[in-house]
Amino acid sequence: MMEQNMVLENKLIQDDCHLKCKQNLISLFDESTAEYFLNPSSCLKEIPPWFSQLKDDMKGIDIFVSTDE
């Protein structure tokens, strides 16, 4: 019985974290983009146009990473 309660509690925590993560992604992007990131099979789907555009926009950006501490 105690193990079942722990499993249920863990499931509720997972669901809450998933919901909060989804809400945060939606606030940053939009619902379809949030679903893309949250869906484990999204890598099997066609690359969405917004992602292709983002990659194209970033091609001209030079990124410098300093190794100085």
Short mmCIF file of N, CA and C in Angstrom, two decimals:
data_model
loop_
_atom_site.label_atom_id
_atom_site.label_comp_id
_atom_site.label_asym_id
_atom_site.label_seq_id
_atom_site.Cartn_x
_atom_site.Cartn_y
_atom_site.Cartn_z
N MET A 1 0.82 -1.19 0.00
CA MET A 1 0.00 0.00 0.00
C MET A 1 0.87 1.26 0.00
N MET A 2 1.91 1.26 0.83
CA MET A 2 2.79 2.42 0.92
C MET A 2 3.51 2.65 -0.41
N GLU A 3 3.90 1.55 -1.05
CA GLU A 3 4.57 1.67 -2.35
C GLU A 3 3.63 2.25 -3.40
N GLN A 4 2.38 1.87 -3.38
CA GLN A 4 1.39 2.41 -4.32
C GLN A 4 1.22 3.91 -4.10
N ASN A 5 1.22 4.34 -2.85
CA ASN A 5 1.10 5.77 -2.56
C ASN A 5 2.29 6.54 -3.10
N MET A 6 3.49 5.96 -2.97
CA MET A 6 4.69 6.62 -3.47
C MET A 6 4.66 6.72 -4.99
N VAL A 7 4.20 5.65 -5.64
CA VAL A 7 4.09 5.65 -7.10
C VAL A 7 3.09 6.72 -7.55
N LEU A 8 1.97 6.79 -6.87
CA LEU A 8 0.96 7.79 -7.20
C LEU A 8 1.50 9.20 -6.97
N GLU A 9 2.19 9.40 -5.86
CA GLU A 9 2.76 10.72 -5.56
C GLU A 9 3.80 11.11 -6.62
N ASN A 10 4.65 10.16 -7.01
CA ASN A 10 5.65 10.44 -8.05
C ASN A 10 4.99 10.79 -9.37
N LYS A 11 3.90 10.11 -9.70
CA LYS A 11 3.17 10.38 -10.94
C LYS A 11 2.59 11.79 -10.90
N LEU A 12 2.03 12.18 -9.77
CA LEU A 12 1.46 13.52 -9.64
C LEU A 12 2.55 14.59 -9.77
N ILE A 13 3.71 14.34 -9.19
CA ILE A 13 4.82 15.28 -9.30
C ILE A 13 5.29 15.39 -10.75
N GLN A 14 5.40 14.24 -11.42
CA GLN A 14 5.80 14.24 -12.84
C GLN A 14 4.81 15.02 -13.68
N ASP A 15 3.53 14.77 -13.47
CA ASP A 15 2.50 15.46 -14.24
C ASP A 15 2.56 16.97 -14.00
N ASP A 16 2.78 17.37 -12.75
CA ASP A 16 2.87 18.78 -12.40
C ASP A 16 4.08 19.42 -13.09
N CYS A 17 5.21 18.73 -13.07
CA CYS A 17 6.42 19.25 -13.72
C CYS A 17 6.21 19.37 -15.23
N HIS A 18 5.56 18.37 -15.82
CA HIS A 18 5.30 18.40 -17.25
C HIS A 18 4.40 19.59 -17.60
N LEU A 19 3.37 19.81 -16.80
CA LEU A 19 2.45 20.92 -17.04
C LEU A 19 3.17 22.26 -16.91
N LYS A 20 3.99 22.42 -15.88
CA LYS A 20 4.73 23.68 -15.70
C LYS A 20 5.72 23.90 -16.83
N CYS A 21 6.39 22.84 -17.25
CA CYS A 21 7.33 22.95 -18.37
C CYS A 21 6.58 23.38 -19.64
N LYS A 22 5.44 22.75 -19.89
CA LYS A 22 4.63 23.10 -21.06
C LYS A 22 4.18 24.55 -21.00
N GLN A 23 3.72 24.99 -19.83
CA GLN A 23 3.28 26.38 -19.68
C GLN A 23 4.43 27.35 -19.92
N ASN A 24 5.61 27.01 -19.43
CA ASN A 24 6.78 27.88 -19.65
C ASN A 24 7.14 27.95 -21.13
N LEU A 25 7.13 26.80 -21.81
CA LEU A 25 7.45 26.79 -23.24
C LEU A 25 6.41 27.58 -24.03
N ILE A 26 5.14 27.43 -23.68
CA ILE A 26 4.09 28.18 -24.38
C ILE A 26 4.27 29.68 -24.16
N SER A 27 4.68 30.07 -22.95
CA SER A 27 4.88 31.50 -22.69
C SER A 27 6.06 32.04 -23.48
N LEU A 28 7.04 31.19 -23.77
CA LEU A 28 8.21 31.62 -24.55
C LEU A 28 7.95 31.57 -26.05
N PHE A 29 7.22 30.55 -26.49
CA PHE A 29 7.00 30.34 -27.92
C PHE A 29 5.50 30.37 -28.20
N ASP A 30 4.95 29.24 -28.63
CA ASP A 30 3.51 29.07 -28.80
C ASP A 30 3.20 27.61 -28.53
N GLU A 31 1.93 27.25 -28.60
CA GLU A 31 1.55 25.89 -28.20
C GLU A 31 2.13 24.82 -29.12
N SER A 32 2.13 25.05 -30.43
CA SER A 32 2.64 24.02 -31.33
C SER A 32 4.14 23.82 -31.15
N THR A 33 4.87 24.89 -30.88
CA THR A 33 6.31 24.77 -30.64
C THR A 33 6.56 24.04 -29.33
N ALA A 34 5.78 24.34 -28.31
CA ALA A 34 5.91 23.65 -27.03
C ALA A 34 5.67 22.15 -27.21
N GLU A 35 4.63 21.80 -27.96
CA GLU A 35 4.33 20.39 -28.20
C GLU A 35 5.47 19.71 -28.95
N TYR A 36 6.10 20.43 -29.87
CA TYR A 36 7.22 19.87 -30.62
C TYR A 36 8.34 19.46 -29.66
N PHE A 37 8.67 20.33 -28.71
CA PHE A 37 9.75 20.04 -27.77
C PHE A 37 9.36 18.97 -26.75
N LEU A 38 8.10 18.90 -26.39
CA LEU A 38 7.65 17.95 -25.36
C LEU A 38 7.33 16.57 -25.91
N ASN A 39 7.11 16.46 -27.20
CA ASN A 39 6.73 15.19 -27.81
C ASN A 39 7.97 14.34 -28.06
N PRO A 40 8.07 13.17 -27.43
CA PRO A 40 9.27 12.35 -27.61
C PRO A 40 9.47 11.86 -29.04
N SER A 41 8.42 11.83 -29.84
CA SER A 41 8.57 11.38 -31.22
C SER A 41 8.77 12.54 -32.18
N SER A 42 9.01 13.75 -31.65
CA SER A 42 9.15 14.91 -32.54
C SER A 42 10.34 14.78 -33.47
N CYS A 43 11.35 14.01 -33.06
CA CYS A 43 12.52 13.85 -33.93
C CYS A 43 12.16 13.04 -35.17
N LEU A 44 11.05 12.32 -35.13
CA LEU A 44 10.63 11.54 -36.29
C LEU A 44 9.78 12.34 -37.26
N LYS A 45 9.36 13.52 -36.84
CA LYS A 45 8.51 14.36 -37.67
C LYS A 45 9.35 15.24 -38.59
N GLU A 46 8.68 15.82 -39.54
CA GLU A 46 9.32 16.78 -40.43
C GLU A 46 9.74 18.00 -39.63
N ILE A 47 10.89 18.57 -39.98
CA ILE A 47 11.39 19.75 -39.28
C ILE A 47 10.42 20.90 -39.53
N PRO A 48 9.94 21.54 -38.46
CA PRO A 48 8.99 22.63 -38.63
C PRO A 48 9.66 23.85 -39.27
N PRO A 49 8.90 24.66 -40.00
CA PRO A 49 9.45 25.82 -40.70
C PRO A 49 10.15 26.81 -39.76
N TRP A 50 9.61 27.01 -38.55
CA TRP A 50 10.22 27.96 -37.63
C TRP A 50 11.63 27.53 -37.24
N PHE A 51 11.86 26.19 -37.16
CA PHE A 51 13.18 25.69 -36.78
C PHE A 51 14.17 25.88 -37.93
N SER A 52 13.72 25.63 -39.14
CA SER A 52 14.58 25.86 -40.31
C SER A 52 14.96 27.33 -40.41
N GLN A 53 14.00 28.21 -40.17
CA GLN A 53 14.26 29.65 -40.21
C GLN A 53 15.26 30.05 -39.13
N LEU A 54 15.10 29.50 -37.94
CA LEU A 54 16.01 29.80 -36.84
C LEU A 54 17.44 29.37 -37.19
N LYS A 55 17.57 28.18 -37.75
CA LYS A 55 18.90 27.70 -38.16
C LYS A 55 19.50 28.61 -39.22
N ASP A 56 18.70 29.01 -40.19
CA ASP A 56 19.19 29.90 -41.25
C ASP A 56 19.62 31.24 -40.67
N ASP A 57 18.84 31.77 -39.74
CA ASP A 57 19.17 33.05 -39.12
C ASP A 57 20.46 32.99 -38.32
N MET A 58 20.75 31.83 -37.76
CA MET A 58 21.93 31.69 -36.91
C MET A 58 23.21 31.40 -37.70
N LYS A 59 23.09 31.09 -38.97
CA LYS A 59 24.27 30.76 -39.77
C LYS A 59 25.27 31.90 -39.84
N GLY A 60 24.79 33.13 -39.85
CA GLY A 60 25.67 34.27 -39.98
C GLY A 60 26.21 34.79 -38.65
N ILE A 61 25.83 34.15 -37.56
CA ILE A 61 26.25 34.64 -36.24
C ILE A 61 27.52 33.92 -35.82
N ASP A 62 28.55 34.70 -35.50
CA ASP A 62 29.79 34.13 -34.97
C ASP A 62 29.65 34.01 -33.46
N ILE A 63 29.97 32.84 -32.96
CA ILE A 63 29.90 32.62 -31.52
C ILE A 63 31.31 32.47 -30.99
N PHE A 64 31.64 33.27 -29.98
CA PHE A 64 32.97 33.24 -29.38
C PHE A 64 32.83 32.74 -27.95
N VAL A 65 33.54 31.70 -27.65
CA VAL A 65 33.52 31.16 -26.30
C VAL A 65 34.90 31.38 -25.69
N SER A 66 34.94 32.10 -24.60
CA SER A 66 36.20 32.39 -23.93
C SER A 66 36.59 31.23 -23.02
N THR A 67 37.86 30.87 -23.07
CA THR A 67 38.35 29.82 -22.18
C THR A 67 39.10 30.42 -21.00
N ASP A 68 39.17 31.76 -20.97
CA ASP A 68 39.83 32.44 -19.85
C ASP A 68 38.97 32.33 -18.60
N GLU A 69 39.62 32.16 -17.48
CA GLU A 69 38.85 32.08 -16.23
C GLU A 69 39.05 33.30 -15.39
#
